[in-house]
Amino acid sequence: MTRNNRRLDSPVVERAAGPMTVGYVRTVIGQSPVTQISTLLAADVAEKDIYVERANGHKAAWPERDLLLPRLRAGDTLKITRLDRLFYSVQNLVVLGTDIRNRGVRLHVVEQQIDSESLDGRDLFGMLATLADLNAQFVAANTNDGLASARVRGRVGGRPPKLNDHQIQDLIQQHADGARVPTLAKKFKVSQATVYRLLNLSALDPSR
């Protein structure tokens, strides 16, 4: 078995014309991904379509994942071994899991036998959609409370954005045209983590 080193932030990855089946593996730095890769191979994922992330679980930004998810389209299938390989918290599962389902992407969690197209899977993702709506309401309420408190103290509240809307759109377009994340970070004078976050947000909200 060859080790898959395919990366999504280097030259643009061409996708097939029809639906794809891809696998995602995340392993702690210094740990072998072979076991996860073997599981996905047994679940009919071609080795060339398995993407490997090497990052510790406490990190909120997983670059390979954050660039892979926006590339998935309706009809595609994403296979992982366990939920914690793709999501770093329950809240992250709620937000990203709901987005994956809403975009018509099938999620198959092999070892935990979760399939978003099965009856039980549809029930699970229906519950996640409800939780995502509640989470959005909580975030909005907390934001409004924070701004109100800031006004009382004589502050307008909020940290000034690093990039304006025009710059964000320019960054997203340049990435779509093949610009690499490190290059964009240097050009726009932001961290690579900020670039990944903006690209991920643009996938969740195409109006950005």
PDB file of C-alpha atoms in Angstrom:
ATOM      1  CA  MET A   1       0.000   0.000   0.000  1.00  0.00           C
ATOM      2  CA  THR A   2       1.372   3.383  -0.949  1.00  0.00           C
ATOM      3  CA  ARG A   3       0.948   6.345   1.353  1.00  0.00           C
ATOM      4  CA  ASN A   4      -1.376   8.968  -0.039  1.00  0.00           C
ATOM      5  CA  ASN A   5       0.126  12.456   0.027  1.00  0.00           C
ATOM      6  CA  ARG A   6      -2.451  14.156  -2.166  1.00  0.00           C
ATOM      7  CA  ARG A   7      -2.969  17.757  -1.155  1.00  0.00           C
ATOM      8  CA  LEU A   8      -5.726  20.160  -2.098  1.00  0.00           C
ATOM      9  CA  ASP A   9      -3.943  23.500  -1.630  1.00  0.00           C
ATOM     10  CA  SER A  10      -1.260  22.778  -4.218  1.00  0.00           C
ATOM     11  CA  PRO A  11      -2.230  22.627  -7.921  1.00  0.00           C
ATOM     12  CA  VAL A  12      -5.971  22.629  -8.555  1.00  0.00           C
ATOM     13  CA  VAL A  13      -7.431  19.126  -8.272  1.00  0.00           C
ATOM     14  CA  GLU A  14      -9.583  18.196 -11.252  1.00  0.00           C
ATOM     15  CA  ARG A  15     -12.847  16.526 -10.286  1.00  0.00           C
ATOM     16  CA  ALA A  16     -14.634  13.905 -12.345  1.00  0.00           C
ATOM     17  CA  ALA A  17     -17.595  14.942 -14.470  1.00  0.00           C
ATOM     18  CA  GLY A  18     -20.042  12.776 -12.487  1.00  0.00           C
ATOM     19  CA  PRO A  19     -20.541  12.002  -8.789  1.00  0.00           C
ATOM     20  CA  MET A  20     -17.400  11.135  -6.830  1.00  0.00           C
ATOM     21  CA  THR A  21     -16.714   8.855  -3.895  1.00  0.00           C
ATOM     22  CA  VAL A  22     -13.880  10.187  -1.757  1.00  0.00           C
ATOM     23  CA  GLY A  23     -12.404   9.255   1.580  1.00  0.00           C
ATOM     24  CA  TYR A  24     -10.955  11.464   4.297  1.00  0.00           C
ATOM     25  CA  VAL A  25      -8.429  10.310   6.873  1.00  0.00           C
ATOM     26  CA  ARG A  26      -7.182  12.339   9.823  1.00  0.00           C
ATOM     27  CA  THR A  27      -4.394  11.069  11.973  1.00  0.00           C
ATOM     28  CA  VAL A  28      -2.414  12.610  14.812  1.00  0.00           C
ATOM     29  CA  ILE A  29       1.004  13.876  13.749  1.00  0.00           C
ATOM     30  CA  GLY A  30       3.480  11.006  14.030  1.00  0.00           C
ATOM     31  CA  GLN A  31       0.780   8.321  13.829  1.00  0.00           C
ATOM     32  CA  SER A  32       0.283   6.042  10.823  1.00  0.00           C
ATOM     33  CA  PRO A  33      -2.893   6.495   8.698  1.00  0.00           C
ATOM     34  CA  VAL A  34      -2.652   2.939   7.322  1.00  0.00           C
ATOM     35  CA  THR A  35      -5.473   1.465   9.440  1.00  0.00           C
ATOM     36  CA  GLN A  36      -7.953   4.153   8.381  1.00  0.00           C
ATOM     37  CA  ILE A  37      -6.864   3.888   4.742  1.00  0.00           C
ATOM     38  CA  SER A  38      -7.351   0.095   4.831  1.00  0.00           C
ATOM     39  CA  THR A  39     -10.868   0.544   6.225  1.00  0.00           C
ATOM     40  CA  LEU A  40     -11.799   2.968   3.460  1.00  0.00           C
ATOM     41  CA  LEU A  41     -10.279   0.750   0.775  1.00  0.00           C
ATOM     42  CA  ALA A  42     -12.463  -2.107   2.060  1.00  0.00           C
ATOM     43  CA  ALA A  43     -15.443   0.282   1.803  1.00  0.00           C
ATOM     44  CA  ASP A  44     -14.806   0.695  -1.955  1.00  0.00           C
ATOM     45  CA  VAL A  45     -12.910   3.989  -1.926  1.00  0.00           C
ATOM     46  CA  ALA A  46     -10.099   4.127  -4.482  1.00  0.00           C
ATOM     47  CA  GLU A  47      -6.727   4.870  -2.886  1.00  0.00           C
ATOM     48  CA  LYS A  48      -6.158   7.818  -5.224  1.00  0.00           C
ATOM     49  CA  ASP A  49      -9.352   9.386  -3.830  1.00  0.00           C
ATOM     50  CA  ILE A  50      -8.370   9.168  -0.153  1.00  0.00           C
ATOM     51  CA  TYR A  51      -7.169  12.431   1.373  1.00  0.00           C
ATOM     52  CA  VAL A  52      -4.919  12.300   4.422  1.00  0.00           C
ATOM     53  CA  GLU A  53      -4.787  15.007   7.102  1.00  0.00           C
ATOM     54  CA  ARG A  54      -2.035  14.985   9.710  1.00  0.00           C
ATOM     55  CA  ALA A  55      -3.187  17.255  12.534  1.00  0.00           C
ATOM     56  CA  ASN A  56      -3.919  16.967  16.234  1.00  0.00           C
ATOM     57  CA  GLY A  57      -7.546  16.762  17.289  1.00  0.00           C
ATOM     58  CA  HIS A  58      -7.624  19.984  19.291  1.00  0.00           C
ATOM     59  CA  LYS A  59      -6.976  22.130  16.216  1.00  0.00           C
ATOM     60  CA  ALA A  60     -10.034  23.966  14.923  1.00  0.00           C
ATOM     61  CA  ALA A  61      -8.565  24.376  11.415  1.00  0.00           C
ATOM     62  CA  TRP A  62      -7.830  21.212   9.440  1.00  0.00           C
ATOM     63  CA  PRO A  63      -6.655  22.515   6.037  1.00  0.00           C
ATOM     64  CA  GLU A  64      -7.245  19.364   3.977  1.00  0.00           C
ATOM     65  CA  ARG A  65     -10.768  18.959   5.330  1.00  0.00           C
ATOM     66  CA  ASP A  66     -11.576  22.662   4.970  1.00  0.00           C
ATOM     67  CA  LEU A  67     -10.582  22.574   1.298  1.00  0.00           C
ATOM     68  CA  LEU A  68     -12.097  19.170   0.509  1.00  0.00           C
ATOM     69  CA  LEU A  69     -15.630  19.859   1.793  1.00  0.00           C
ATOM     70  CA  PRO A  70     -16.334  22.879  -0.463  1.00  0.00           C
ATOM     71  CA  ARG A  71     -15.339  20.817  -3.519  1.00  0.00           C
ATOM     72  CA  LEU A  72     -18.031  18.209  -2.881  1.00  0.00           C
ATOM     73  CA  ARG A  73     -21.210  18.483  -4.933  1.00  0.00           C
ATOM     74  CA  ALA A  74     -24.713  17.013  -4.783  1.00  0.00           C
ATOM     75  CA  GLY A  75     -24.517  13.289  -5.491  1.00  0.00           C
ATOM     76  CA  ASP A  76     -20.959  12.885  -4.182  1.00  0.00           C
ATOM     77  CA  THR A  77     -20.195  10.478  -1.331  1.00  0.00           C
ATOM     78  CA  LEU A  78     -17.752  11.218   1.487  1.00  0.00           C
ATOM     79  CA  LYS A  79     -16.537   8.222   3.514  1.00  0.00           C
ATOM     80  CA  ILE A  80     -14.743   8.386   6.865  1.00  0.00           C
ATOM     81  CA  THR A  81     -13.990   5.780   9.515  1.00  0.00           C
ATOM     82  CA  ARG A  82     -15.479   7.614  12.535  1.00  0.00           C
ATOM     83  CA  LEU A  83     -17.234  10.916  13.153  1.00  0.00           C
ATOM     84  CA  ASP A  84     -14.368  12.298  15.242  1.00  0.00           C
ATOM     85  CA  ARG A  85     -12.060  12.013  12.222  1.00  0.00           C
ATOM     86  CA  LEU A  86     -14.042  14.692  10.382  1.00  0.00           C
ATOM     87  CA  PHE A  87     -15.516  16.791  13.205  1.00  0.00           C
ATOM     88  CA  TYR A  88     -13.614  18.152  16.215  1.00  0.00           C
ATOM     89  CA  SER A  89     -16.643  18.830  18.450  1.00  0.00           C
ATOM     90  CA  VAL A  90     -20.378  18.207  18.693  1.00  0.00           C
ATOM     91  CA  GLN A  91     -21.018  21.808  17.636  1.00  0.00           C
ATOM     92  CA  ASN A  92     -18.775  21.326  14.602  1.00  0.00           C
ATOM     93  CA  LEU A  93     -20.719  18.153  13.744  1.00  0.00           C
ATOM     94  CA  VAL A  94     -23.990  20.062  13.974  1.00  0.00           C
ATOM     95  CA  VAL A  95     -22.874  22.916  11.697  1.00  0.00           C
ATOM     96  CA  LEU A  96     -20.810  21.074   9.085  1.00  0.00           C
ATOM     97  CA  GLY A  97     -22.851  17.872   9.192  1.00  0.00           C
ATOM     98  CA  THR A  98     -26.012  19.819   8.433  1.00  0.00           C
ATOM     99  CA  ASP A  99     -24.299  21.684   5.593  1.00  0.00           C
ATOM    100  CA  ILE A 100     -23.038  18.438   4.049  1.00  0.00           C
ATOM    101  CA  ARG A 101     -26.516  16.939   4.122  1.00  0.00           C
ATOM    102  CA  ASN A 102     -28.209  20.111   2.819  1.00  0.00           C
ATOM    103  CA  ARG A 103     -25.861  20.178  -0.173  1.00  0.00           C
ATOM    104  CA  GLY A 104     -26.912  16.665  -1.158  1.00  0.00           C
ATOM    105  CA  VAL A 105     -23.610  15.013  -0.230  1.00  0.00           C
ATOM    106  CA  ARG A 106     -23.861  11.505   1.191  1.00  0.00           C
ATOM    107  CA  LEU A 107     -21.838  10.937   4.368  1.00  0.00           C
ATOM    108  CA  HIS A 108     -20.910   7.341   5.187  1.00  0.00           C
ATOM    109  CA  VAL A 109     -19.213   6.672   8.538  1.00  0.00           C
ATOM    110  CA  VAL A 110     -17.907   3.138   8.045  1.00  0.00           C
ATOM    111  CA  GLU A 111     -16.996   1.889  11.529  1.00  0.00           C
ATOM    112  CA  GLN A 112     -19.999   3.476  13.259  1.00  0.00           C
ATOM    113  CA  GLN A 113     -22.358   2.342  10.482  1.00  0.00           C
ATOM    114  CA  ILE A 114     -23.866   5.790   9.933  1.00  0.00           C
ATOM    115  CA  ASP A 115     -25.164   6.527   6.446  1.00  0.00           C
ATOM    116  CA  SER A 116     -26.944   9.817   5.755  1.00  0.00           C
ATOM    117  CA  GLU A 117     -29.056   8.075   3.093  1.00  0.00           C
ATOM    118  CA  SER A 118     -30.389   5.393   5.432  1.00  0.00           C
ATOM    119  CA  LEU A 119     -33.567   5.834   7.495  1.00  0.00           C
ATOM    120  CA  ASP A 120     -31.601   6.167  10.744  1.00  0.00           C
ATOM    121  CA  GLY A 121     -29.135   8.509   9.043  1.00  0.00           C
ATOM    122  CA  ARG A 122     -31.908  10.795   7.814  1.00  0.00           C
ATOM    123  CA  ASP A 123     -33.309  10.919  11.347  1.00  0.00           C
ATOM    124  CA  LEU A 124     -29.870  11.830  12.716  1.00  0.00           C
ATOM    125  CA  PHE A 125     -29.301  14.610  10.203  1.00  0.00           C
ATOM    126  CA  GLY A 126     -32.829  15.893  10.711  1.00  0.00           C
ATOM    127  CA  MET A 127     -32.002  16.277  14.395  1.00  0.00           C
ATOM    128  CA  LEU A 128     -28.702  17.972  13.484  1.00  0.00           C
ATOM    129  CA  ALA A 129     -30.585  20.484  11.316  1.00  0.00           C
ATOM    130  CA  THR A 130     -32.786  21.370  14.279  1.00  0.00           C
ATOM    131  CA  LEU A 131     -29.746  21.748  16.525  1.00  0.00           C
ATOM    132  CA  ALA A 132     -27.992  23.888  13.900  1.00  0.00           C
ATOM    133  CA  ASP A 133     -30.977  26.255  13.833  1.00  0.00           C
ATOM    134  CA  LEU A 134     -30.943  26.479  17.634  1.00  0.00           C
ATOM    135  CA  ASN A 135     -27.181  27.089  17.612  1.00  0.00           C
ATOM    136  CA  ALA A 136     -27.622  29.948  15.119  1.00  0.00           C
ATOM    137  CA  GLN A 137     -30.251  31.503  17.373  1.00  0.00           C
ATOM    138  CA  PHE A 138     -27.957  31.234  20.411  1.00  0.00           C
ATOM    139  CA  VAL A 139     -25.042  32.792  18.501  1.00  0.00           C
ATOM    140  CA  ALA A 140     -27.220  35.667  17.272  1.00  0.00           C
ATOM    141  CA  ALA A 141     -28.613  36.285  20.760  1.00  0.00           C
ATOM    142  CA  ASN A 142     -25.148  36.269  22.363  1.00  0.00           C
ATOM    143  CA  THR A 143     -23.793  38.603  19.665  1.00  0.00           C
ATOM    144  CA  ASN A 144     -26.648  41.062  20.181  1.00  0.00           C
ATOM    145  CA  ASP A 145     -26.180  40.940  23.958  1.00  0.00           C
ATOM    146  CA  GLY A 146     -22.464  41.612  23.539  1.00  0.00           C
ATOM    147  CA  LEU A 147     -23.033  44.568  21.229  1.00  0.00           C
ATOM    148  CA  ALA A 148     -25.644  46.017  23.571  1.00  0.00           C
ATOM    149  CA  SER A 149     -23.227  45.722  26.475  1.00  0.00           C
ATOM    150  CA  ALA A 150     -20.495  47.396  24.432  1.00  0.00           C
ATOM    151  CA  ARG A 151     -22.775  50.326  23.593  1.00  0.00           C
ATOM    152  CA  VAL A 152     -23.534  50.808  27.275  1.00  0.00           C
ATOM    153  CA  ARG A 153     -19.787  51.067  27.904  1.00  0.00           C
ATOM    154  CA  GLY A 154     -19.430  53.557  25.079  1.00  0.00           C
ATOM    155  CA  ARG A 155     -17.855  51.157  22.570  1.00  0.00           C
ATOM    156  CA  VAL A 156     -19.255  50.244  19.176  1.00  0.00           C
ATOM    157  CA  GLY A 157     -18.093  46.658  19.777  1.00  0.00           C
ATOM    158  CA  GLY A 158     -16.423  44.113  17.548  1.00  0.00           C
ATOM    159  CA  ARG A 159     -12.934  43.710  16.177  1.00  0.00           C
ATOM    160  CA  PRO A 160     -12.394  45.442  12.816  1.00  0.00           C
ATOM    161  CA  PRO A 161     -12.390  42.899   9.966  1.00  0.00           C
ATOM    162  CA  LYS A 162      -9.023  41.990   8.456  1.00  0.00           C
ATOM    163  CA  LEU A 163     -10.438  42.115   4.916  1.00  0.00           C
ATOM    164  CA  ASN A 164     -13.385  43.977   3.436  1.00  0.00           C
ATOM    165  CA  ASP A 165     -16.047  42.268   1.309  1.00  0.00           C
ATOM    166  CA  HIS A 166     -14.327  43.159  -1.960  1.00  0.00           C
ATOM    167  CA  GLN A 167     -11.013  41.714  -0.779  1.00  0.00           C
ATOM    168  CA  ILE A 168     -12.714  38.520   0.439  1.00  0.00           C
ATOM    169  CA  GLN A 169     -14.386  38.003  -2.937  1.00  0.00           C
ATOM    170  CA  ASP A 170     -11.065  38.670  -4.661  1.00  0.00           C
ATOM    171  CA  LEU A 171      -9.304  36.133  -2.433  1.00  0.00           C
ATOM    172  CA  ILE A 172     -11.963  33.454  -3.080  1.00  0.00           C
ATOM    173  CA  GLN A 173     -11.819  34.040  -6.842  1.00  0.00           C
ATOM    174  CA  GLN A 174      -8.023  33.876  -6.946  1.00  0.00           C
ATOM    175  CA  HIS A 175      -8.129  30.575  -5.034  1.00  0.00           C
ATOM    176  CA  ALA A 176     -10.707  29.229  -7.510  1.00  0.00           C
ATOM    177  CA  ASP A 177      -8.306  30.256 -10.296  1.00  0.00           C
ATOM    178  CA  GLY A 178      -5.537  28.145  -8.746  1.00  0.00           C
ATOM    179  CA  ALA A 179      -3.728  30.464  -6.306  1.00  0.00           C
ATOM    180  CA  ARG A 180      -2.246  28.583  -3.347  1.00  0.00           C
ATOM    181  CA  VAL A 181      -3.184  29.318   0.248  1.00  0.00           C
ATOM    182  CA  PRO A 182       0.342  30.422   1.348  1.00  0.00           C
ATOM    183  CA  THR A 183       0.496  32.803  -1.626  1.00  0.00           C
ATOM    184  CA  LEU A 184      -2.908  34.300  -0.783  1.00  0.00           C
ATOM    185  CA  ALA A 185      -2.005  34.684   2.888  1.00  0.00           C
ATOM    186  CA  LYS A 186       1.129  36.635   1.975  1.00  0.00           C
ATOM    187  CA  LYS A 187      -0.620  38.760  -0.662  1.00  0.00           C
ATOM    188  CA  PHE A 188      -3.533  39.759   1.572  1.00  0.00           C
ATOM    189  CA  LYS A 189      -1.351  40.015   4.705  1.00  0.00           C
ATOM    190  CA  VAL A 190      -3.370  37.550   6.775  1.00  0.00           C
ATOM    191  CA  SER A 191      -2.589  34.188   8.336  1.00  0.00           C
ATOM    192  CA  GLN A 192      -3.105  30.951   6.433  1.00  0.00           C
ATOM    193  CA  ALA A 193      -5.702  29.988   9.056  1.00  0.00           C
ATOM    194  CA  THR A 194      -7.707  33.102   8.093  1.00  0.00           C
ATOM    195  CA  VAL A 195      -7.563  32.128   4.420  1.00  0.00           C
ATOM    196  CA  TYR A 196      -8.776  28.600   5.196  1.00  0.00           C
ATOM    197  CA  ARG A 197     -11.602  30.012   7.349  1.00  0.00           C
ATOM    198  CA  LEU A 198     -12.771  32.397   4.616  1.00  0.00           C
ATOM    199  CA  LEU A 199     -12.701  29.639   1.995  1.00  0.00           C
ATOM    200  CA  ASN A 200     -14.686  27.357   4.275  1.00  0.00           C
ATOM    201  CA  LEU A 201     -17.233  30.094   5.077  1.00  0.00           C
ATOM    202  CA  SER A 202     -17.672  30.832   1.375  1.00  0.00           C
ATOM    203  CA  ALA A 203     -18.613  27.184   0.838  1.00  0.00           C
ATOM    204  CA  LEU A 204     -21.168  27.317   3.658  1.00  0.00           C
ATOM    205  CA  ASP A 205     -22.567  30.623   2.404  1.00  0.00           C
ATOM    206  CA  PRO A 206     -22.206  30.982  -1.414  1.00  0.00           C
ATOM    207  CA  SER A 207     -23.490  34.588  -1.234  1.00  0.00           C
ATOM    208  CA  ARG A 208     -20.224  35.709   0.378  1.00  0.00           C
TER     209      ARG A 208
END
